[in-house]
Amino acid sequence: MPDLTPVEITLDEVTLLPEGTYTLIDIRDAVSYRYDTLPGAINEPDILRTAAEGRLPKDRMLVLFCMHGTQSLPLAESLRMMGYPARSLSGGYGAWLRRNLSNEDRSLEIETDLRSRKMFKKRLFNRFTKAVRDYDLIQEGDKIAVCISGGKDSMLMAKLFQELQRHRKVHFDLVFLVMDPGYNELNRLLIETNAHMLGIPITIFESSIFDAVYEIEQSPCYLCARMRRGYLYSKAKELGCNKIALGHHFDDVIETTLMGMLWGGQIQGMMPKLHSQHFEGMQLIRPMYLIREDDIIAWRNENHLHFLQCACHFTDTCSSCREDGTSVSKRMEVKQLIRKLKETNPQVETNLFNSLHNVSLDTLIGYKTGGVYHHFLDEYDKKDL
């Protein structure tokens, strides 16, 4: 007998369903699911295959959701044709997120948490200050544009900068800079609401980057990332800043390095600071360099915070817009590879990171420095003499 119930279901209707009569299913990719999802939801990004293999229950309602409800709707219809009692959550994760936005100012509570809770002070603030010290990231008189994308990493970076400024040994100024490259209304609202809740006085400027790369077929994420960084440099310089700070963390460093080796055929690290090639006098710094992503996630979850993952409007569930332009699938493969290696070697992440600090040039076939390629044969006979 065909299912005559509407294929879409609202959040209000879901909350009225008796417990145990339905299953929430997040059909987004594993990275999006791990980043944040509805309470109690399971992850099935390849749900049609799961259904075809008979691994979905038929005795309860299956409530599917994606980011905005555009991809879950046709999948729910397909499942219904296969005999599953499936429905699509109207508005998707975005609708749930909108409902859970809070205008409450929780900045004092969260700042106190960073200072007083031993775990967060040790794993977040202490590692932040260690990176600043070890890599000489901040000097007297700096004016730093703290670049906020709206995600967990950059929002935490902003709070750590505020905390550092309270303990500063040198004088420096901060601008909390947000670029709107064409966000939809929900993403813009999420950034502004979280900034208010966390006590971050953001400066927002707009660009049309999303529209500019919309027609690009090859590597739009790479081009988008390069353009975003250029706009950030330009606006920061206009505001009198001499540095921009990005929220790349420990995991980004080792994953990007491995991806360069496995897919790019090169050993290329992610530096803790760089001189800009196109904006004279400007530098890029990465003060989250020593902070583990798991610790950032723990901080977010402990404080019941919900942040923007990816604001790309090309796809409903895109999570691939990264500074290095790599796709989420490649990064997920590397994450899974590292996770597998940790089963037999718990120190694999630390060893990968330390290897970037202990490169022996004498054992390399070739290397580049200053844009010039050097081959070991260039000096081989001279060394023998």
PDB file of C-alpha atoms in Angstrom, residues 132 134-139 243 270-275 283-287 289:
ATOM      1  CA  VAL A 132      52.985  32.576  19.470  1.00  0.00           C
ATOM      2  CA  ASP A 134      57.976  29.474  19.554  1.00  0.00           C
ATOM      3  CA  TYR A 135      57.290  30.877  16.090  1.00  0.00           C
ATOM      4  CA  ASP A 136      57.609  34.561  17.077  1.00  0.00           C
ATOM      5  CA  LEU A 137      54.171  35.420  15.706  1.00  0.00           C
ATOM      6  CA  ILE A 138      53.474  38.715  17.512  1.00  0.00           C
ATOM      7  CA  GLN A 139      55.710  41.747  17.947  1.00  0.00           C
ATOM      8  CA  LYS A 243      49.216  40.845   9.838  1.00  0.00           C
ATOM      9  CA  MET A 270      52.015  24.575   6.063  1.00  0.00           C
ATOM     10  CA  MET A 271      54.141  27.297   7.647  1.00  0.00           C
ATOM     11  CA  PRO A 272      53.205  28.989  10.949  1.00  0.00           C
ATOM     12  CA  LYS A 273      53.855  32.390   9.353  1.00  0.00           C
ATOM     13  CA  LEU A 274      54.477  33.784   5.882  1.00  0.00           C
ATOM     14  CA  HIS A 275      55.394  37.077   4.253  1.00  0.00           C
ATOM     15  CA  GLN A 283      52.309  38.756   7.035  1.00  0.00           C
ATOM     16  CA  LEU A 284      50.082  35.741   7.609  1.00  0.00           C
ATOM     17  CA  ILE A 285      50.249  33.992  10.982  1.00  0.00           C
ATOM     18  CA  ARG A 286      48.703  30.733  12.252  1.00  0.00           C
ATOM     19  CA  PRO A 287      48.590  30.847  16.087  1.00  0.00           C
ATOM     20  CA  TYR A 289      49.333  25.690  14.858  1.00  0.00           C
TER      21      TYR A 289
END
